Amino acid sequence: MNLYRQSIAFFGIALPLVAAFAVVGLCYHLKTRVVRSYENKMTNYKTYEMGRLAGLEIEGQVTRQRSHIDRWTKQLAEETASTLTTQLREITETLPNKEIQQTAFEPTKAKAGFGAVSAQNSSQIRIAFRGTFRTMQKAFLELETRMPQLQLQELRIEPNATQSSLLNFQVSYTAWEN
């Protein structure tokens, strides 16, 4: 029996133990890979789901703003100088005549300021007013609310030499167009 003891120990105990450890190690490695793959896929899914939900939310906001987008597109298609003249007339009619007076209006098709470095079509508009600070503040607020395509380029305020209660305002706008 001594002759077979070494073979029995090797083939009956050691080799099955090594094979069992190899199988257990292989199973552990496969389980680790599966868990890592699952976690990676869950992370990717959560990222995808957050992006999808954010996209749906933005799409809902855009859908609610559709009427405004159509109105803005129509407004950008109109001629800026005539629209601005109409808007200024409507605004000045609602304000006290003694506190606001338009003194100059100079629309130009030349690009200047931000419009000069942009590929978007634009024009430059210079307007001068005489009026009180509060009334002019209301007028500018109303004008920029009605015409969001106007971008203030320059604003100069100087005291009026003849009437101390009035100020001279010189405003330059870049008007974005289609």
Coordinates of N, CA and C in Angstrom, one line a residue:
M1 N 0.8 -1.2 0.0 CA 0.0 0.0 0.0 C 0.8 1.3 0.0
N2 N 2.0 1.1 0.5 CA 2.9 2.3 0.5 C 3.2 2.8 -0.9
L3 N 3.2 1.9 -1.8 CA 3.5 2.3 -3.2 C 2.5 3.2 -3.8
Y4 N 1.3 3.0 -3.4 CA 0.2 3.8 -4.0 C -0.2 5.0 -3.2
R5 N 0.4 5.1 -2.0 CA 0.0 6.3 -1.1 C 0.3 7.6 -1.8
Q6 N 1.4 7.8 -2.4 CA 1.7 9.0 -3.0 C 0.8 9.3 -4.2
S7 N 0.4 8.3 -5.0 CA -0.5 8.5 -6.1 C -1.9 8.8 -5.6
I8 N -2.3 8.1 -4.5 CA -3.6 8.3 -4.0 C -3.7 9.8 -3.4
A9 N -2.6 10.2 -2.7 CA -2.6 11.5 -2.1 C -2.6 12.6 -3.2
F10 N -1.9 12.3 -4.3 CA -1.8 13.3 -5.4 C -3.1 13.4 -6.2
F11 N -3.6 12.2 -6.7 CA -4.7 12.2 -7.5 C -6.0 12.1 -6.7
G12 N -6.0 11.7 -5.5 CA -7.3 11.6 -4.7 C -7.5 12.8 -3.9
I13 N -6.5 13.5 -3.4 CA -6.7 14.7 -2.5 C -6.2 16.0 -3.1
A14 N -4.9 16.0 -3.5 CA -4.3 17.3 -3.9 C -4.9 17.8 -5.2
L15 N -5.0 16.9 -6.2 CA -5.5 17.4 -7.5 C -7.0 17.8 -7.4
P16 N -7.8 17.0 -6.7 CA -9.2 17.5 -6.5 C -9.3 18.8 -5.8
L17 N -8.4 19.0 -4.7 CA -8.4 20.3 -4.0 C -8.0 21.4 -4.9
V18 N -7.0 21.2 -5.7 CA -6.5 22.3 -6.6 C -7.6 22.6 -7.6
A19 N -8.2 21.5 -8.2 CA -9.3 21.7 -9.1 C -10.5 22.5 -8.4
A20 N -10.8 22.1 -7.2 CA -11.9 22.7 -6.5 C -11.6 24.2 -6.2
F21 N -10.3 24.5 -5.8 CA -9.9 25.9 -5.6 C -10.0 26.7 -6.9
A22 N -9.6 26.0 -8.0 CA -9.6 26.7 -9.3 C -11.0 27.0 -9.7
V23 N -11.9 26.1 -9.5 CA -13.3 26.3 -9.8 C -13.9 27.4 -8.9
V24 N -13.6 27.4 -7.6 CA -14.1 28.5 -6.7 C -13.5 29.8 -7.1
G25 N -12.2 29.9 -7.5 CA -11.6 31.1 -7.9 C -12.2 31.6 -9.2
L26 N -12.4 30.7 -10.1 CA -13.0 31.1 -11.4 C -14.5 31.6 -11.2
C27 N -15.2 30.9 -10.3 CA -16.6 31.4 -10.0 C -16.5 32.8 -9.3
Y28 N -15.6 33.0 -8.4 CA -15.4 34.3 -7.7 C -15.1 35.4 -8.7
H29 N -14.2 35.1 -9.6 CA -13.8 36.0 -10.7 C -15.0 36.4 -11.6
L30 N -15.7 35.3 -12.0 CA -16.9 35.6 -12.9 C -17.9 36.4 -12.1
K31 N -18.2 36.1 -10.8 CA -19.1 36.8 -10.0 C -18.7 38.3 -9.9
T32 N -17.4 38.5 -9.7 CA -16.9 39.9 -9.6 C -17.1 40.6 -10.9
R33 N -16.8 40.0 -12.0 CA -17.1 40.6 -13.3 C -18.5 40.9 -13.6
V34 N -19.4 40.0 -13.2 CA -20.8 40.2 -13.4 C -21.3 41.3 -12.5
V35 N -20.9 41.4 -11.3 CA -21.3 42.5 -10.4 C -20.8 43.8 -10.9
R36 N -19.6 43.9 -11.3 CA -19.0 45.1 -11.9 C -19.7 45.5 -13.1
S37 N -20.0 44.6 -14.0 CA -20.8 44.9 -15.2 C -22.2 45.4 -14.9
Y38 N -22.8 44.8 -13.9 CA -24.2 45.2 -13.5 C -24.1 46.6 -12.9
E39 N -23.2 46.9 -12.1 CA -23.1 48.2 -11.5 C -22.8 49.3 -12.6
N40 N -21.9 49.0 -13.5 CA -21.6 49.9 -14.6 C -22.9 50.1 -15.4
K41 N -23.6 49.1 -15.7 CA -24.9 49.2 -16.5 C -25.9 50.0 -15.7
M42 N -26.0 49.8 -14.4 CA -27.0 50.5 -13.6 C -26.6 52.0 -13.6
T43 N -25.3 52.3 -13.5 CA -24.9 53.7 -13.5 C -25.2 54.4 -14.8
N44 N -24.9 53.6 -15.9 CA -25.2 54.1 -17.3 C -26.8 54.3 -17.4
Y45 N -27.5 53.4 -16.9 CA -29.0 53.5 -17.0 C -29.5 54.7 -16.2
K46 N -29.0 54.9 -15.0 CA -29.4 56.1 -14.2 C -29.0 57.4 -14.9
T47 N -27.9 57.4 -15.5 CA -27.4 58.6 -16.3 C -28.4 58.8 -17.5
Y48 N -28.6 57.8 -18.2 CA -29.5 57.9 -19.3 C -30.9 58.3 -18.9
E49 N -31.4 57.7 -17.8 CA -32.8 58.1 -17.4 C -32.8 59.5 -16.9
M50 N -31.8 60.0 -16.2 CA -31.8 61.4 -15.8 C -31.8 62.3 -17.1
G51 N -31.0 62.0 -18.1 CA -30.9 62.8 -19.3 C -32.2 62.7 -20.0
R52 N -32.9 61.6 -20.1 CA -34.2 61.4 -20.7 C -35.2 62.3 -20.0
L53 N -35.3 62.2 -18.7 CA -36.2 63.0 -18.0 C -36.0 64.5 -18.1
A54 N -34.7 64.9 -18.1 CA -34.4 66.3 -18.3 C -34.8 66.8 -19.7
G55 N -34.6 65.9 -20.7 CA -35.0 66.2 -22.1 C -36.5 66.4 -22.2
L56 N -37.2 65.5 -21.5 CA -38.7 65.6 -21.5 C -39.2 66.9 -20.8
E57 N -38.5 67.3 -19.8 CA -38.8 68.5 -19.1 C -38.6 69.7 -20.0
I58 N -37.4 69.7 -20.7 CA -37.1 70.8 -21.6 C -38.1 70.9 -22.7
E59 N -38.4 69.7 -23.2 CA -39.4 69.6 -24.3 C -40.7 70.2 -23.9
G60 N -41.1 69.9 -22.7 CA -42.4 70.4 -22.1 C -42.3 72.0 -22.0
Q61 N -41.2 72.5 -21.6 CA -41.0 73.9 -21.5 C -41.1 74.6 -22.8
V62 N -40.4 73.9 -23.8 CA -40.4 74.5 -25.2 C -41.8 74.5 -25.8
T63 N -42.6 73.4 -25.5 CA -43.9 73.3 -26.0 C -44.8 74.4 -25.4
R64 N -44.6 74.7 -24.1 CA -45.4 75.8 -23.5 C -45.0 77.1 -24.0
Q65 N -43.7 77.3 -24.5 CA -43.3 78.5 -25.0 C -43.5 78.7 -26.5
R66 N -44.1 77.7 -27.2 CA -44.3 77.7 -28.6 C -45.0 79.0 -29.1
S67 N -46.0 79.4 -28.4 CA -46.7 80.6 -28.8 C -45.8 81.8 -28.8
H68 N -44.9 81.9 -27.8 CA -44.0 83.0 -27.7 C -42.9 82.9 -28.8
I69 N -42.5 81.7 -29.1 CA -41.5 81.5 -30.1 C -42.0 82.0 -31.5
D70 N -43.3 81.6 -31.7 CA -43.9 82.0 -33.0 C -44.0 83.6 -33.1
R71 N -44.4 84.1 -31.9 CA -44.5 85.6 -31.9 C -43.2 86.3 -32.1
W72 N -42.1 85.7 -31.4 CA -40.8 86.3 -31.5 C -40.3 86.2 -33.0
T73 N -40.5 85.0 -33.6 CA -40.1 84.8 -35.0 C -40.8 85.8 -35.9
K74 N -42.1 86.0 -35.7 CA -42.8 87.0 -36.5 C -42.2 88.4 -36.2
Q75 N -42.0 88.7 -34.9 CA -41.5 90.0 -34.6 C -40.1 90.3 -35.2
L76 N -39.2 89.2 -35.2 CA -37.9 89.4 -35.8 C -38.0 89.6 -37.4
A77 N -39.0 89.1 -38.0 CA -39.2 89.2 -39.4 C -39.6 90.6 -39.8
E78 N -40.2 91.3 -38.9 CA -40.7 92.7 -39.2 C -39.5 93.7 -39.3
E79 N -39.7 94.8 -40.0 CA -38.7 95.8 -40.2 C -38.5 96.5 -38.8
T80 N -37.3 96.5 -38.3 CA -37.1 97.0 -37.0 C -37.4 98.5 -36.8
A81 N -37.0 99.3 -37.8 CA -37.2 100.8 -37.6 C -38.6 101.1 -37.5
S82 N -39.5 100.6 -38.4 CA -40.9 100.9 -38.3 C -41.6 100.4 -37.1
T83 N -41.2 99.2 -36.7 CA -41.8 98.6 -35.5 C -41.3 99.4 -34.3
L84 N -40.1 99.8 -34.2 CA -39.6 100.6 -33.1 C -40.3 101.9 -33.1
T85 N -40.5 102.6 -34.2 CA -41.2 103.8 -34.2 C -42.6 103.7 -33.7
T86 N -43.3 102.6 -34.1 CA -44.7 102.4 -33.6 C -44.7 102.1 -32.1
Q87 N -43.8 101.3 -31.7 CA -43.7 101.0 -30.2 C -43.4 102.3 -29.4
L88 N -42.5 103.1 -29.9 CA -42.1 104.3 -29.2 C -43.3 105.3 -29.1
R89 N -44.1 105.4 -30.2 CA -45.3 106.2 -30.2 C -46.3 105.7 -29.2
E90 N -46.5 104.4 -29.1 CA -47.5 103.9 -28.2 C -47.0 104.1 -26.7
I91 N -45.7 103.9 -26.5 CA -45.2 104.1 -25.2 C -45.3 105.6 -24.7
T92 N -44.9 106.5 -25.6 CA -44.9 107.9 -25.2 C -46.3 108.4 -25.0
E93 N -47.3 107.8 -25.7 CA -48.7 108.3 -25.5 C -49.2 107.9 -24.1
T94 N -48.7 106.9 -23.5 CA -49.1 106.5 -22.1 C -48.4 107.3 -21.0
L95 N -47.3 108.0 -21.3 CA -46.5 108.7 -20.3 C -46.8 110.2 -20.4
P96 N -46.6 111.0 -19.4 CA -46.8 112.4 -19.4 C -46.0 113.1 -20.4
N97 N -46.6 114.0 -21.3 CA -45.9 114.7 -22.4 C -44.8 115.6 -21.9
K98 N -45.0 116.2 -20.7 CA -44.0 117.1 -20.2 C -42.7 116.4 -19.7
E99 N -42.8 115.1 -19.5 CA -41.7 114.4 -18.9 C -40.9 113.5 -19.9
I100 N -41.4 113.5 -21.1 CA -40.7 112.7 -22.2 C -40.9 113.3 -23.5
Q101 N -39.8 113.5 -24.3 CA -39.8 114.0 -25.6 C -38.7 113.3 -26.4
Q102 N -39.1 112.8 -27.6 CA -38.1 112.2 -28.5 C -37.4 113.3 -29.3
T103 N -36.1 113.3 -29.3 CA -35.4 114.4 -30.0 C -34.7 113.9 -31.2
A104 N -34.4 112.6 -31.3 CA -33.7 112.1 -32.5 C -34.0 110.6 -32.7
F105 N -34.0 110.2 -33.9 CA -34.1 108.7 -34.2 C -33.3 108.5 -35.5
E106 N -32.3 107.6 -35.3 CA -31.3 107.4 -36.5 C -31.1 105.9 -36.6
P107 N -32.0 105.2 -37.4 CA -31.7 103.8 -37.7 C -30.7 103.7 -38.8
T108 N -29.8 102.7 -38.7 CA -28.8 102.4 -39.8 C -28.7 100.9 -39.9
K109 N -28.4 100.5 -41.2 CA -28.2 99.1 -41.4 C -26.8 98.6 -41.2
A110 N -25.9 99.6 -40.9 CA -24.5 99.2 -40.6 C -24.4 98.4 -39.3
K111 N -23.6 97.4 -39.3 CA -23.4 96.6 -38.1 C -22.4 97.4 -37.2
A112 N -22.6 97.4 -35.9 CA -21.7 98.0 -35.0 C -21.8 97.3 -33.7
G113 N -20.8 97.4 -32.8 CA -20.9 96.8 -31.5 C -20.9 95.3 -31.6
F114 N -21.8 94.7 -30.9 CA -21.9 93.2 -30.9 C -22.3 92.7 -32.3
G115 N -23.1 93.4 -33.0 CA -23.5 93.0 -34.3 C -22.4 92.9 -35.3
A116 N -21.3 93.6 -35.1 CA -20.2 93.6 -36.1 C -19.4 92.3 -36.0
V117 N -19.4 91.7 -34.8 CA -18.6 90.4 -34.6 C -19.5 89.2 -34.6
S118 N -20.8 89.4 -35.0 CA -21.7 88.2 -35.0 C -22.1 87.9 -36.4
A119 N -22.4 86.7 -36.7 CA -22.9 86.3 -38.0 C -24.4 86.6 -38.1
Q120 N -25.1 86.8 -37.0 CA -26.5 87.1 -37.0 C -26.8 88.5 -37.6
N121 N -27.8 88.7 -38.4 CA -28.2 90.0 -39.0 C -28.6 90.9 -37.9
S122 N -28.1 92.1 -38.0 CA -28.5 93.2 -37.0 C -28.4 94.5 -37.7
S123 N -29.0 95.5 -37.0 CA -28.8 96.9 -37.4 C -28.6 97.7 -36.1
Q124 N -28.2 98.9 -36.3 CA -27.9 99.8 -35.2 C -28.9 100.9 -35.2
I125 N -29.4 101.2 -34.0 CA -30.4 102.3 -33.9 C -30.0 103.2 -32.8
R126 N -30.0 104.5 -33.1 CA -29.7 105.6 -32.1 C -30.9 106.4 -31.9
I127 N -31.2 106.6 -30.6 CA -32.4 107.4 -30.3 C -32.0 108.4 -29.2
A128 N -32.6 109.6 -29.3 CA -32.3 110.6 -28.2 C -33.6 111.1 -27.7
F129 N -33.6 111.3 -26.3 CA -34.8 111.7 -25.6 C -34.4 112.9 -24.7
R130 N -35.4 113.6 -24.3 CA -35.3 114.6 -23.2 C -36.5 114.2 -22.3
G131 N -36.1 114.0 -21.0 CA -37.2 113.7 -20.0 C -36.6 113.5 -18.6
T132 N -37.6 113.1 -17.7 CA -37.2 112.9 -16.4 C -36.6 111.5 -16.2
F133 N -35.9 111.3 -15.2 CA -35.2 110.0 -15.1 C -36.2 108.8 -14.9
R134 N -37.2 109.0 -14.0 CA -38.2 108.0 -13.7 C -39.1 107.7 -15.0
T135 N -39.5 108.7 -15.7 CA -40.3 108.5 -16.9 C -39.5 107.8 -18.0
M136 N -38.2 108.1 -18.1 CA -37.4 107.5 -19.1 C -37.1 106.0 -18.7
Q137 N -37.0 105.8 -17.4 CA -36.8 104.4 -17.0 C -38.0 103.6 -17.3
K138 N -39.2 104.1 -17.1 CA -40.4 103.4 -17.5 C -40.4 103.1 -19.0
A139 N -40.1 104.1 -19.7 CA -40.1 104.0 -21.2 C -39.2 103.0 -21.7
F140 N -37.9 103.0 -21.2 CA -37.0 102.0 -21.6 C -37.4 100.6 -21.2
L141 N -37.9 100.4 -20.0 CA -38.4 99.1 -19.5 C -39.5 98.6 -20.5
E142 N -40.4 99.5 -20.8 CA -41.6 99.1 -21.7 C -41.0 98.7 -23.1
L143 N -40.1 99.5 -23.6 CA -39.6 99.3 -24.9 C -38.9 98.0 -25.0
E144 N -38.0 97.7 -24.0 CA -37.2 96.5 -24.1 C -38.0 95.3 -23.7
T145 N -39.2 95.5 -23.1 CA -40.1 94.3 -22.8 C -40.9 94.0 -24.1
R146 N -41.3 95.0 -24.8 CA -42.0 94.8 -26.1 C -41.1 94.3 -27.2
M147 N -39.9 94.7 -27.2 CA -39.0 94.3 -28.3 C -37.7 93.7 -27.7
P148 N -37.8 92.4 -27.4 CA -36.7 91.7 -26.7 C -35.5 91.5 -27.7
Q149 N -35.6 91.8 -29.0 CA -34.5 91.7 -29.9 C -33.6 92.9 -29.8
L150 N -33.9 93.9 -29.0 CA -33.0 95.0 -28.8 C -32.0 94.7 -27.7
Q151 N -30.8 95.1 -28.0 CA -29.7 94.9 -27.0 C -29.0 96.2 -26.8
L152 N -29.1 96.7 -25.6 CA -28.5 98.0 -25.3 C -27.0 98.0 -25.6
Q153 N -26.6 98.9 -26.4 CA -25.2 99.1 -26.8 C -24.5 100.2 -26.0
E154 N -25.3 101.3 -25.9 CA -24.7 102.5 -25.2 C -25.8 103.4 -24.7
L155 N -25.6 103.9 -23.5 CA -26.6 104.8 -22.8 C -25.8 106.0 -22.2
R156 N -26.2 107.2 -22.7 CA -25.5 108.4 -22.1 C -26.6 109.2 -21.5
I157 N -26.4 109.7 -20.3 CA -27.3 110.6 -19.6 C -26.6 111.9 -19.3
E158 N -27.1 113.0 -19.7 CA -26.5 114.3 -19.4 C -27.5 115.3 -18.9
P159 N -27.1 116.2 -18.1 CA -28.1 117.2 -17.6 C -28.5 118.1 -18.8
N160 N -29.8 118.6 -18.7 CA -30.3 119.5 -19.7 C -29.9 120.9 -19.2
A161 N -29.3 121.7 -20.1 CA -28.8 123.0 -19.8 C -30.0 124.0 -19.6
T162 N -31.1 123.8 -20.2 CA -32.2 124.8 -20.1 C -33.2 124.4 -19.0
Q163 N -33.4 123.2 -18.7 CA -34.4 122.8 -17.6 C -33.7 121.8 -16.7
S164 N -33.6 122.2 -15.5 CA -32.8 121.3 -14.5 C -33.6 120.0 -14.2
S165 N -34.9 120.0 -14.3 CA -35.6 118.8 -14.0 C -35.6 117.7 -15.1
L166 N -35.1 118.1 -16.3 CA -35.0 117.1 -17.4 C -33.6 116.7 -17.6
L167 N -33.4 115.5 -18.2 CA -32.1 115.0 -18.6 C -32.1 114.7 -20.1
N168 N -31.0 114.7 -20.7 CA -30.8 114.3 -22.1 C -30.3 112.9 -22.1
F169 N -31.0 112.0 -22.9 CA -30.7 110.6 -23.0 C -30.3 110.3 -24.4
Q170 N -29.2 109.6 -24.6 CA -28.8 109.2 -25.9 C -28.6 107.6 -25.8
V171 N -29.3 106.9 -26.6 CA -29.3 105.4 -26.5 C -29.0 104.8 -27.8
S172 N -28.1 103.8 -27.8 CA -27.8 103.0 -29.0 C -28.2 101.6 -28.7
Y173 N -28.9 101.0 -29.7 CA -29.3 99.6 -29.6 C -28.8 98.9 -30.8
T174 N -28.5 97.6 -30.5 CA -28.3 96.7 -31.6 C -29.6 95.9 -31.7
A175 N -30.2 95.9 -32.9 CA -31.5 95.3 -33.1 C -31.2 94.0 -33.9
W176 N -31.4 92.8 -33.3 CA -31.2 91.5 -34.0 C -32.4 91.3 -34.9
E177 N -32.1 90.8 -36.1 CA -33.1 90.5 -37.2 C -32.9 89.2 -37.8
N178 N -33.9 88.7 -38.5 CA -33.7 87.5 -39.3 C -33.0 87.7 -40.6

